[in-house]
PDB file of C-alpha atoms and ligand atoms in Angstrom:
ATOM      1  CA  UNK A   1     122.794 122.686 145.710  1.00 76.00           C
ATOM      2  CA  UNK A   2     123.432 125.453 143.296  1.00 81.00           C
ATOM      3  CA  UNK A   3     122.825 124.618 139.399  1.00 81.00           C
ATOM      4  CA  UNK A   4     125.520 125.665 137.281  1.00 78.00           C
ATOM      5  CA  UNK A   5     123.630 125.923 134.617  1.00 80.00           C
ATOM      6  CA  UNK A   6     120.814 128.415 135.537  1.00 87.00           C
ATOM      7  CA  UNK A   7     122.141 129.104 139.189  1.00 85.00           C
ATOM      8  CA  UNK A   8     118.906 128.524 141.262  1.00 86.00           C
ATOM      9  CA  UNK A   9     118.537 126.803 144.294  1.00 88.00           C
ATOM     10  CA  UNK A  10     117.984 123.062 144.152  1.00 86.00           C
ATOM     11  CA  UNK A  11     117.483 120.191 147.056  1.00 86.00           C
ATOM     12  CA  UNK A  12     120.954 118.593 147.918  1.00 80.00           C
ATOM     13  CA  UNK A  13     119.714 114.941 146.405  1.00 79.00           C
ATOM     14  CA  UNK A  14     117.851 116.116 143.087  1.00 79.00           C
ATOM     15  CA  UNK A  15     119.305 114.576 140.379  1.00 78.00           C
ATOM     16  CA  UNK A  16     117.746 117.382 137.880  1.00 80.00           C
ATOM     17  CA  UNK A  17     117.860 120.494 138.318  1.00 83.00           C
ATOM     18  CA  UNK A  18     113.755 121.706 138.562  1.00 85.00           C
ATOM     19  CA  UNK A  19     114.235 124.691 136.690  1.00 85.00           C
ATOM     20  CA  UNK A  20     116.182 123.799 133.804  1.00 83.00           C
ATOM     21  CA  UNK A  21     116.216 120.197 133.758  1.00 80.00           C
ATOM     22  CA  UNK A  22     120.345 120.444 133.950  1.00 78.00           C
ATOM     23  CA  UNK A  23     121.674 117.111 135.236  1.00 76.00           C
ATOM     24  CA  UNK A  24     123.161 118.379 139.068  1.00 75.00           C
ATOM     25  CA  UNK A  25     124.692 114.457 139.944  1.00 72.00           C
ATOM     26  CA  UNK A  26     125.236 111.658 137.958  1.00 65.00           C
ATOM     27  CA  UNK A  27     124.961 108.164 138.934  1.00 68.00           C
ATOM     28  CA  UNK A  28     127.341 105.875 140.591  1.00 73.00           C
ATOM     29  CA  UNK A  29     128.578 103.432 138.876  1.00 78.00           C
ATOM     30  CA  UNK A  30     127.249 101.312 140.727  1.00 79.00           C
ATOM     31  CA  UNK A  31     123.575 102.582 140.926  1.00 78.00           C
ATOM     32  CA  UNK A  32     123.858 102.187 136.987  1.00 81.00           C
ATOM     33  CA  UNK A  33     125.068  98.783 137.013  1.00 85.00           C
ATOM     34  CA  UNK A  34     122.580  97.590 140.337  1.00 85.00           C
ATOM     35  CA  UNK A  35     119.645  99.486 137.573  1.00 82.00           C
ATOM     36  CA  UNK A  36     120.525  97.043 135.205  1.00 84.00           C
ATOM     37  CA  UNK A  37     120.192  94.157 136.814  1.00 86.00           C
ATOM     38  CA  UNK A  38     123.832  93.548 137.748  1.00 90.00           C
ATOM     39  CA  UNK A  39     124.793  91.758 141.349  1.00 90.00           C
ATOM     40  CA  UNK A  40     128.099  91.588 142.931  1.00 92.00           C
ATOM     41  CA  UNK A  41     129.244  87.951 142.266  1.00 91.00           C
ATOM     42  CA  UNK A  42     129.977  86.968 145.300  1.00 90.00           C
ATOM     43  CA  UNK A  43     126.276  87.337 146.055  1.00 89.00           C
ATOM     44  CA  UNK A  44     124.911  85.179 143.323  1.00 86.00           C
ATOM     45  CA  UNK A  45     123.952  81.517 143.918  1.00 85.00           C
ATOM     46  CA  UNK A  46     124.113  79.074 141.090  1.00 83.00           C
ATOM     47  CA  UNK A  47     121.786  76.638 140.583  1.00 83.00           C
ATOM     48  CA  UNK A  48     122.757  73.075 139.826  1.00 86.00           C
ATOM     49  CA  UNK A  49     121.631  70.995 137.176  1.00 86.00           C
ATOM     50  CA  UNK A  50     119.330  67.830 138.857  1.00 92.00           C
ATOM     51  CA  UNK A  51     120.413  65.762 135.522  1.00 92.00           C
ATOM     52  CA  UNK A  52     123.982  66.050 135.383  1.00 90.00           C
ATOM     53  CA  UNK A  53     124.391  65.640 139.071  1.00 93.00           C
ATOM     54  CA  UNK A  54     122.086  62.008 138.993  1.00 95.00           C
ATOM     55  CA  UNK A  55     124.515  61.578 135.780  1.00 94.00           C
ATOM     56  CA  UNK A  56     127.597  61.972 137.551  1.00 94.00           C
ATOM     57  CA  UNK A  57     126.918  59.552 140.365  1.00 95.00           C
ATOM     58  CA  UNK A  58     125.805  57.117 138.464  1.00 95.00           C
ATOM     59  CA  UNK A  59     129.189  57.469 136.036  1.00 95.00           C
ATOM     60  CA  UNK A  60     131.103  57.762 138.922  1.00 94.00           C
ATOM     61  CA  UNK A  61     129.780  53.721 140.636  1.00 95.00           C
ATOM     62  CA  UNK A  62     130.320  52.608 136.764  1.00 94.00           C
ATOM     63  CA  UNK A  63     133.872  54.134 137.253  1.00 94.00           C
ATOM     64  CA  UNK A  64     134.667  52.252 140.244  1.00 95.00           C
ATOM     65  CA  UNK A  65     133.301  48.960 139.334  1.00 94.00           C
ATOM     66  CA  UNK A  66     135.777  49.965 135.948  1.00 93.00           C
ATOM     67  CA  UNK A  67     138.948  50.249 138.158  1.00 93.00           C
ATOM     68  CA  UNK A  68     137.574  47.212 140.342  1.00 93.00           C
ATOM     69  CA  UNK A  69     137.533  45.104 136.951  1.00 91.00           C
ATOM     70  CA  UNK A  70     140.827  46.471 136.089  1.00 92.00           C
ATOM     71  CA  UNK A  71     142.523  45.315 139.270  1.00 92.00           C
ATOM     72  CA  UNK A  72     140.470  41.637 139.423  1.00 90.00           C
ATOM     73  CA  UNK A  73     141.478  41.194 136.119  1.00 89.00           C
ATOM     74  CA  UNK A  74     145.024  41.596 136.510  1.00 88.00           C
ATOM     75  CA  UNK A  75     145.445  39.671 139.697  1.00 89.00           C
ATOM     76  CA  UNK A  76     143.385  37.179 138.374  1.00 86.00           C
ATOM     77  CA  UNK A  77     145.722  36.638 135.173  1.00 84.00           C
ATOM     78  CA  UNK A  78     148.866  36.730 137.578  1.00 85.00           C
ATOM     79  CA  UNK A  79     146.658  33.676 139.498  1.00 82.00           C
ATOM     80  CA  UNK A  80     145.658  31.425 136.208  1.00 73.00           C
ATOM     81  CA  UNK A  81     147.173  28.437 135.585  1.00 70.00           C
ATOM     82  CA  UNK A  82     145.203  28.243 132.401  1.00 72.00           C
ATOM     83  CA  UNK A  83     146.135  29.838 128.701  1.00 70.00           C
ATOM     84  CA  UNK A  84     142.550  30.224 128.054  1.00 71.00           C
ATOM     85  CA  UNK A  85     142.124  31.840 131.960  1.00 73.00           C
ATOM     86  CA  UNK A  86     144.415  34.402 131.481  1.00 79.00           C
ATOM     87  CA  UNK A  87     143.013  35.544 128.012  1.00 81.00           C
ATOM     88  CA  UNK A  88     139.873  36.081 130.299  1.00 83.00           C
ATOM     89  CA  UNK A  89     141.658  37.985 132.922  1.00 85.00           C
ATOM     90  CA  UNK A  90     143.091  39.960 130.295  1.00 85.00           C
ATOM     91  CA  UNK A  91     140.125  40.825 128.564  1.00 87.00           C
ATOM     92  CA  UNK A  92     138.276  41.792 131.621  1.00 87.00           C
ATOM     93  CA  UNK A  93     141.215  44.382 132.957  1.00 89.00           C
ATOM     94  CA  UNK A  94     141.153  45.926 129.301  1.00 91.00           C
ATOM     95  CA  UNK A  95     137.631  46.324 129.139  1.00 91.00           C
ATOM     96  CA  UNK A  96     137.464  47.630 133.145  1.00 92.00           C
ATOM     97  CA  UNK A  97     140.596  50.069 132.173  1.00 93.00           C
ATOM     98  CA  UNK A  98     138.597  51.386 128.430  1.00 94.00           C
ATOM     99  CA  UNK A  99     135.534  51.856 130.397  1.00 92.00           C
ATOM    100  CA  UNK A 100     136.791  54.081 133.308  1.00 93.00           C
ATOM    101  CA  UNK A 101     139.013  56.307 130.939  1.00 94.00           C
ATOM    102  CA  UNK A 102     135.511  56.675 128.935  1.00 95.00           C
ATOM    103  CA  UNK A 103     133.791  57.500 132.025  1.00 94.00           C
ATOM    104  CA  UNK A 104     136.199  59.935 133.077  1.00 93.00           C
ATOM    105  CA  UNK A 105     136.661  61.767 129.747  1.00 95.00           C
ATOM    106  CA  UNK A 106     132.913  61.728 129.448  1.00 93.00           C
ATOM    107  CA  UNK A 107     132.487  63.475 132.894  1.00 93.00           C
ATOM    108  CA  UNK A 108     135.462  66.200 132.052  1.00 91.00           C
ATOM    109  CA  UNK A 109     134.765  66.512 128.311  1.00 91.00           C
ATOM    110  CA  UNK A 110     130.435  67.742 129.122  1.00 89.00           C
ATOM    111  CA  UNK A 111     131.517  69.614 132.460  1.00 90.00           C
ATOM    112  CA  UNK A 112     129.566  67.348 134.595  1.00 92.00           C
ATOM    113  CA  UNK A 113     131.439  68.755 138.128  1.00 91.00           C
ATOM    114  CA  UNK A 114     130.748  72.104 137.047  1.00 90.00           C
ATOM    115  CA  UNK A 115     127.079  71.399 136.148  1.00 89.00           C
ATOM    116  CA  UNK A 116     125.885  69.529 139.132  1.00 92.00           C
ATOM    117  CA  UNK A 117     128.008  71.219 141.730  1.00 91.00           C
ATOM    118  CA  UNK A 118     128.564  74.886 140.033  1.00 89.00           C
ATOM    119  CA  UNK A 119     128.526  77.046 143.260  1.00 89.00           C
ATOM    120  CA  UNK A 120     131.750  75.117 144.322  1.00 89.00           C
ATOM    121  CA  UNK A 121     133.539  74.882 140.375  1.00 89.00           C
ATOM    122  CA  UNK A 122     132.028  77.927 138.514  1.00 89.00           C
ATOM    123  CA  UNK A 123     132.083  80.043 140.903  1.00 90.00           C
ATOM    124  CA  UNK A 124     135.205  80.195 142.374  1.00 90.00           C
ATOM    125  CA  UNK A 125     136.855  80.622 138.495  1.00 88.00           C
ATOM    126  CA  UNK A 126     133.815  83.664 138.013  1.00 89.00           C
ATOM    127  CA  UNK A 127     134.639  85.343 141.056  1.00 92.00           C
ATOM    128  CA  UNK A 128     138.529  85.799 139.414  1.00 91.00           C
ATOM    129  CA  UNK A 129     136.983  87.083 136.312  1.00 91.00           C
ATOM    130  CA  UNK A 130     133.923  89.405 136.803  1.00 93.00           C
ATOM    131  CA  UNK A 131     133.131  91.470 139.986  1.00 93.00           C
ATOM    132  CA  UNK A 132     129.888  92.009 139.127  1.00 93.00           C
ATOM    133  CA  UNK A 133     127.448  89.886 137.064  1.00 92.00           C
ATOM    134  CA  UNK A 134     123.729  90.295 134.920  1.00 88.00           C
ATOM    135  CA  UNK A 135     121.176  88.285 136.670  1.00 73.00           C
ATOM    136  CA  UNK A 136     120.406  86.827 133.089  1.00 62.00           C
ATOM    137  CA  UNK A 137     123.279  84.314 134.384  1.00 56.00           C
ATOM    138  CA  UNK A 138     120.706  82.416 136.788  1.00 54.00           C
ATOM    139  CA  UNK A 139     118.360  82.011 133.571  1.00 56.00           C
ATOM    140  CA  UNK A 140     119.436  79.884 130.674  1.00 60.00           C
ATOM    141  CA  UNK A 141     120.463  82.211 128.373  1.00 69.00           C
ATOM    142  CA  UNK A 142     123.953  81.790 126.079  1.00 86.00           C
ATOM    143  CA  UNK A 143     125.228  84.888 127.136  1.00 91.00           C
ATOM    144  CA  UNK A 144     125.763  87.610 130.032  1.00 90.00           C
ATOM    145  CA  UNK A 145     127.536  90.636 130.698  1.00 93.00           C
ATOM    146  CA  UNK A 146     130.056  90.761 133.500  1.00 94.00           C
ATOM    147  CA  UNK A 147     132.176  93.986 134.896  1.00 94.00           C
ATOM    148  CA  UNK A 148     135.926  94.052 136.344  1.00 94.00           C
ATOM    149  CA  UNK A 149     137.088  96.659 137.576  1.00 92.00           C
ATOM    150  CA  UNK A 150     134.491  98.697 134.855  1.00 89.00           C
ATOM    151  CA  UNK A 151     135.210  97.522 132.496  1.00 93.00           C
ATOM    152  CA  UNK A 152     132.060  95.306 130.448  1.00 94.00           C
ATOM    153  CA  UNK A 153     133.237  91.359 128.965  1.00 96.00           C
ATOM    154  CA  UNK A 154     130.763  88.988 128.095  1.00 95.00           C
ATOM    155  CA  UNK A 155     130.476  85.666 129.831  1.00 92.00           C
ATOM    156  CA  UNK A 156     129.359  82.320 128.180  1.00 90.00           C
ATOM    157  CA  UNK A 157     126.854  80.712 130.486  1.00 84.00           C
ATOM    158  CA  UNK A 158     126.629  77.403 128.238  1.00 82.00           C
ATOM    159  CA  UNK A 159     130.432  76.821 128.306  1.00 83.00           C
ATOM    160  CA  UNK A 160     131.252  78.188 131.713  1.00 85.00           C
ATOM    161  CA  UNK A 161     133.946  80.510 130.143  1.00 88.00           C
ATOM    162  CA  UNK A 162     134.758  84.262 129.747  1.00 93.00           C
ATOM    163  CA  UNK A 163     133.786  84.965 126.074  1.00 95.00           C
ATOM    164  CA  UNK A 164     135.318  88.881 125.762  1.00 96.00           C
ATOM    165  CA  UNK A 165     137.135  89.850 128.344  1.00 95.00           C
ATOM    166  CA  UNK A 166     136.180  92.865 130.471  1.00 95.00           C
ATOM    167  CA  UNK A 167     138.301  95.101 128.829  1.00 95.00           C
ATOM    168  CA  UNK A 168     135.369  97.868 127.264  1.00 95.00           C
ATOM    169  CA  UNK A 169     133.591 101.030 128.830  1.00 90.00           C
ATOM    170  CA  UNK A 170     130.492  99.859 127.230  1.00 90.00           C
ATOM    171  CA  UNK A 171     128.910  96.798 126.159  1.00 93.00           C
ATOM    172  CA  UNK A 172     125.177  96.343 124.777  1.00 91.00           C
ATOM    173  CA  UNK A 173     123.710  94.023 122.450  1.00 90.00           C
ATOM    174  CA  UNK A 174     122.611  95.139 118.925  1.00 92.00           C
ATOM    175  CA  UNK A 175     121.603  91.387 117.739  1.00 91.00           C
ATOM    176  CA  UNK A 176     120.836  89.515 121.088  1.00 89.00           C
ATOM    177  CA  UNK A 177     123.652  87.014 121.281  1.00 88.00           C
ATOM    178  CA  UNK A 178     125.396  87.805 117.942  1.00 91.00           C
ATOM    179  CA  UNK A 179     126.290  91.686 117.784  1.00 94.00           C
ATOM    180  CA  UNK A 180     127.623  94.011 120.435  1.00 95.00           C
ATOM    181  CA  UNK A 181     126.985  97.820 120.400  1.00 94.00           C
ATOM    182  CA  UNK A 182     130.620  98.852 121.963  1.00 94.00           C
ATOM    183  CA  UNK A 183     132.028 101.616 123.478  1.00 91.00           C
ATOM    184  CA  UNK A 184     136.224 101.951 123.798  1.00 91.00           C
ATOM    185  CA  UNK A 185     138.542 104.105 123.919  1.00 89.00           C
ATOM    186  CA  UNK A 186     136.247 106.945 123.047  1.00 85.00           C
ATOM    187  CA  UNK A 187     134.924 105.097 120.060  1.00 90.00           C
ATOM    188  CA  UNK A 188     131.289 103.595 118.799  1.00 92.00           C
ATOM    189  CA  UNK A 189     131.662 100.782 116.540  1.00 95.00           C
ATOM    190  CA  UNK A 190     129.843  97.164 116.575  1.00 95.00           C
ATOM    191  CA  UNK A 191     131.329  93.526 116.647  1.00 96.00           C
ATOM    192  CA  UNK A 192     130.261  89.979 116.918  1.00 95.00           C
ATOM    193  CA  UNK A 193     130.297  87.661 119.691  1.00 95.00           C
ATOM    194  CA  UNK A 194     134.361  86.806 118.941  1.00 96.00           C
ATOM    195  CA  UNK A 195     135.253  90.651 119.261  1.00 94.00           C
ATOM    196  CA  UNK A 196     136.130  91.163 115.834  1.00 95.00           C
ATOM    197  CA  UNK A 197     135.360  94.548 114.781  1.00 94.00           C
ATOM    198  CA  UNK A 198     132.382  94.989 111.693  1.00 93.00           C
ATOM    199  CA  UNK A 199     131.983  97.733 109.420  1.00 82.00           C
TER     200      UNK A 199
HETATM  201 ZN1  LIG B   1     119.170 124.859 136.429  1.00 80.63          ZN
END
Protein backbone atom coordinates (compact mmCIF):
# COMPACT_ATOMS: atom_id res chain seq x y z
CA UNK A 1 0.00 0.00 0.00
CA UNK A 2 1.16 3.30 -1.30
CA UNK A 3 1.07 6.38 1.29
CA UNK A 4 -0.45 9.34 -0.07
CA UNK A 5 1.16 11.36 1.95
CA UNK A 6 4.93 10.68 1.37
CA UNK A 7 4.36 7.94 -1.41
CA UNK A 8 6.59 5.06 -0.06
CA UNK A 9 5.87 1.63 0.08
CA UNK A 10 4.00 0.33 3.10
CA UNK A 11 2.67 -3.41 4.19
CA UNK A 12 -1.04 -3.87 3.00
CA UNK A 13 -2.33 -4.06 6.93
CA UNK A 14 -0.19 -1.12 8.55
CA UNK A 15 -2.33 1.16 9.98
CA UNK A 16 0.59 4.00 9.93
CA UNK A 17 2.42 4.70 7.47
CA UNK A 18 6.41 3.87 8.82
CA UNK A 19 7.84 6.71 7.23
CA UNK A 20 5.71 9.50 7.99
CA UNK A 21 3.46 8.31 10.54
CA UNK A 22 0.37 9.26 7.96
CA UNK A 23 -2.71 7.28 9.03
CA UNK A 24 -3.05 4.62 5.67
CA UNK A 25 -6.65 2.87 7.22
CA UNK A 26 -8.84 3.84 9.74
CA UNK A 27 -10.76 1.69 11.96
CA UNK A 28 -14.01 0.00 11.54
CA UNK A 29 -16.52 1.02 13.30
CA UNK A 30 -16.75 -1.72 14.77
CA UNK A 31 -13.07 -2.38 15.85
CA UNK A 32 -13.60 1.12 17.64
CA UNK A 33 -16.65 0.23 19.37
CA UNK A 34 -15.37 -3.81 20.20
CA UNK A 35 -11.93 -1.39 21.68
CA UNK A 36 -14.17 0.13 23.92
CA UNK A 37 -15.66 -2.40 25.47
CA UNK A 38 -18.88 -2.54 23.46
CA UNK A 39 -20.69 -6.18 22.66
CA UNK A 40 -23.37 -6.84 20.25
CA UNK A 41 -26.52 -7.20 22.46
CA UNK A 42 -27.66 -10.10 21.46
CA UNK A 43 -24.50 -11.58 22.96
CA UNK A 44 -24.80 -10.19 26.42
CA UNK A 45 -26.29 -12.23 29.30
CA UNK A 46 -27.97 -10.47 32.15
CA UNK A 47 -27.64 -11.43 35.40
CA UNK A 48 -30.61 -11.73 37.70
CA UNK A 49 -31.05 -10.33 40.93
CA UNK A 50 -31.16 -13.51 43.76
CA UNK A 51 -33.33 -10.93 46.03
CA UNK A 52 -35.97 -9.81 43.88
CA UNK A 53 -36.49 -13.19 42.37
CA UNK A 54 -36.91 -14.94 46.28
CA UNK A 55 -39.14 -11.57 46.58
CA UNK A 56 -41.30 -12.27 43.82
CA UNK A 57 -42.21 -15.82 44.72
CA UNK A 58 -42.86 -15.21 47.88
CA UNK A 59 -45.35 -12.05 46.76
CA UNK A 60 -46.63 -14.08 44.25
CA UNK A 61 -48.05 -17.35 47.13
CA UNK A 62 -49.22 -14.09 49.26
CA UNK A 63 -51.07 -13.12 45.97
CA UNK A 64 -52.81 -16.27 45.59
CA UNK A 65 -53.77 -16.92 49.08
CA UNK A 66 -55.16 -12.89 48.41
CA UNK A 67 -57.45 -14.00 45.48
CA UNK A 68 -58.20 -17.37 47.48
CA UNK A 69 -59.52 -15.03 50.44
CA UNK A 70 -61.29 -12.96 47.98
CA UNK A 71 -63.28 -15.81 46.50
CA UNK A 72 -63.93 -17.73 50.20
CA UNK A 73 -65.05 -14.63 51.35
CA UNK A 74 -67.59 -13.96 48.90
CA UNK A 75 -69.06 -17.40 48.67
CA UNK A 76 -68.99 -17.58 52.16
CA UNK A 77 -71.21 -14.28 52.59
CA UNK A 78 -73.59 -15.64 49.74
CA UNK A 79 -73.71 -18.98 52.33
CA UNK A 80 -74.36 -17.02 55.88
CA UNK A 81 -77.40 -17.11 57.42
CA UNK A 82 -76.02 -14.78 60.01
CA UNK A 83 -75.83 -10.65 59.93
CA UNK A 84 -72.77 -10.83 61.95
CA UNK A 85 -71.38 -13.92 59.38
CA UNK A 86 -71.62 -12.03 56.48
CA UNK A 87 -69.86 -8.85 57.93
CA UNK A 88 -67.02 -11.53 58.35
CA UNK A 89 -67.22 -12.80 54.88
CA UNK A 90 -67.17 -9.38 53.79
CA UNK A 91 -64.33 -8.26 55.58
CA UNK A 92 -62.23 -11.16 54.64
CA UNK A 93 -62.93 -10.74 50.58
CA UNK A 94 -61.98 -6.92 51.07
CA UNK A 95 -58.97 -7.52 52.84
CA UNK A 96 -57.97 -10.74 50.31
CA UNK A 97 -58.95 -8.23 47.23
CA UNK A 98 -56.62 -4.89 49.01
CA UNK A 99 -53.89 -7.28 49.56
CA UNK A 100 -53.46 -8.84 46.04
CA UNK A 101 -53.88 -5.37 44.22
CA UNK A 102 -50.93 -4.31 46.78
CA UNK A 103 -49.02 -7.25 45.85
CA UNK A 104 -49.40 -6.76 42.32
CA UNK A 105 -48.69 -3.01 42.18
CA UNK A 106 -45.76 -3.69 44.44
CA UNK A 107 -44.30 -6.31 41.98
CA UNK A 108 -44.98 -3.87 38.73
CA UNK A 109 -44.29 -0.55 40.49
CA UNK A 110 -40.11 -1.95 41.71
CA UNK A 111 -39.76 -4.05 38.35
CA UNK A 112 -39.58 -7.25 40.15
CA UNK A 113 -40.14 -9.50 36.60
CA UNK A 114 -37.55 -7.54 35.07
CA UNK A 115 -35.11 -7.89 38.02
CA UNK A 116 -35.27 -11.53 38.75
CA UNK A 117 -35.86 -12.77 35.25
CA UNK A 118 -34.07 -9.84 33.06
CA UNK A 119 -32.66 -12.03 30.18
CA UNK A 120 -36.37 -12.84 29.28
CA UNK A 121 -37.98 -8.90 30.12
CA UNK A 122 -34.95 -6.55 29.60
CA UNK A 123 -33.65 -7.97 27.05
CA UNK A 124 -35.99 -8.47 24.56
CA UNK A 125 -37.09 -4.40 24.98
CA UNK A 126 -32.83 -3.68 24.74
CA UNK A 127 -32.40 -5.65 21.79
CA UNK A 128 -35.21 -3.03 19.98
CA UNK A 129 -33.25 -0.17 21.25
CA UNK A 130 -29.40 -0.58 21.12
CA UNK A 131 -27.45 -2.95 18.75
CA UNK A 132 -24.58 -2.80 20.56
CA UNK A 133 -24.00 -2.28 24.31
CA UNK A 134 -20.85 -1.13 27.03
CA UNK A 135 -20.05 -4.04 29.14
CA UNK A 136 -20.40 -1.49 32.13
CA UNK A 137 -24.19 -2.81 31.75
CA UNK A 138 -23.29 -6.28 33.52
CA UNK A 139 -21.74 -4.10 36.49
CA UNK A 140 -23.95 -1.94 38.63
CA UNK A 141 -23.36 1.20 37.38
CA UNK A 142 -26.40 4.01 36.69
CA UNK A 143 -25.48 4.44 33.32
CA UNK A 144 -24.18 2.88 29.86
CA UNK A 145 -23.71 3.76 26.44
CA UNK A 146 -25.57 1.90 23.74
CA UNK A 147 -25.23 2.28 19.67
CA UNK A 148 -28.12 1.93 16.89
CA UNK A 149 -27.41 2.00 13.87
CA UNK A 150 -24.16 4.51 15.04
CA UNK A 151 -25.48 6.43 16.47
CA UNK A 152 -24.40 6.73 20.69
CA UNK A 153 -27.78 7.01 23.45
CA UNK A 154 -27.30 6.36 26.90
CA UNK A 155 -29.10 3.58 28.68
CA UNK A 156 -30.30 3.64 32.38
CA UNK A 157 -29.28 0.38 33.95
CA UNK A 158 -31.18 1.22 37.38
CA UNK A 159 -34.53 1.91 35.62
CA UNK A 160 -34.28 -0.50 32.74
CA UNK A 161 -35.00 2.39 30.25
CA UNK A 162 -33.33 4.25 27.30
CA UNK A 163 -32.19 7.57 28.91
CA UNK A 164 -30.99 9.58 25.40
CA UNK A 165 -31.79 8.03 22.59
CA UNK A 166 -29.15 6.90 20.09
CA UNK A 167 -29.47 9.69 18.01
CA UNK A 168 -25.48 11.32 18.36
CA UNK A 169 -22.10 10.54 16.45
CA UNK A 170 -20.41 10.81 19.71
CA UNK A 171 -21.07 10.33 23.22
CA UNK A 172 -18.43 10.49 26.23
CA UNK A 173 -18.74 11.43 29.69
CA UNK A 174 -17.24 14.73 31.02
CA UNK A 175 -18.77 14.27 34.75
CA UNK A 176 -19.27 10.40 35.09
CA UNK A 177 -23.02 10.07 35.19
CA UNK A 178 -23.96 13.80 35.07
CA UNK A 179 -22.28 15.50 31.88
CA UNK A 180 -21.86 14.23 28.36
CA UNK A 181 -19.01 15.42 26.03
CA UNK A 182 -21.21 15.27 22.59
CA UNK A 183 -20.60 15.20 19.19
CA UNK A 184 -23.69 16.07 16.46
CA UNK A 185 -24.19 17.29 13.57
CA UNK A 186 -20.64 18.48 13.22
CA UNK A 187 -20.79 20.21 16.54
CA UNK A 188 -18.87 19.93 20.19
CA UNK A 189 -20.93 21.10 22.94
CA UNK A 190 -21.72 19.37 26.51
CA UNK A 191 -25.13 18.43 28.22
CA UNK A 192 -26.47 16.69 31.22
CA UNK A 193 -27.89 13.40 31.67
CA UNK A 194 -31.62 14.80 30.31
CA UNK A 195 -29.95 16.06 26.94
CA UNK A 196 -30.38 19.55 27.54
CA UNK A 197 -27.71 21.48 26.02
CA UNK A 198 -25.14 23.68 28.70
CA UNK A 199 -23.17 26.58 27.94
ZN1 LIG B 1 4.05 8.24 4.44
Amino acid sequence: MKCNNCGCDNPDDAKYCRVCGNVLQLESFFEKLSELGFMPTTMIMLKGSLGATLLLYLLELLFVIGCLMVIGGIIAFLDQPVLSGNACSAFVALGGFVCSFVIAYVSFKYKLFDKSFPNRYVKSELLKEADYIQLDFVNDDDYTFIVKNKKFGVYSVRRYEIQLPAIYDWLSWKIEGQILNVQQNGRQYIMDIYGNELK
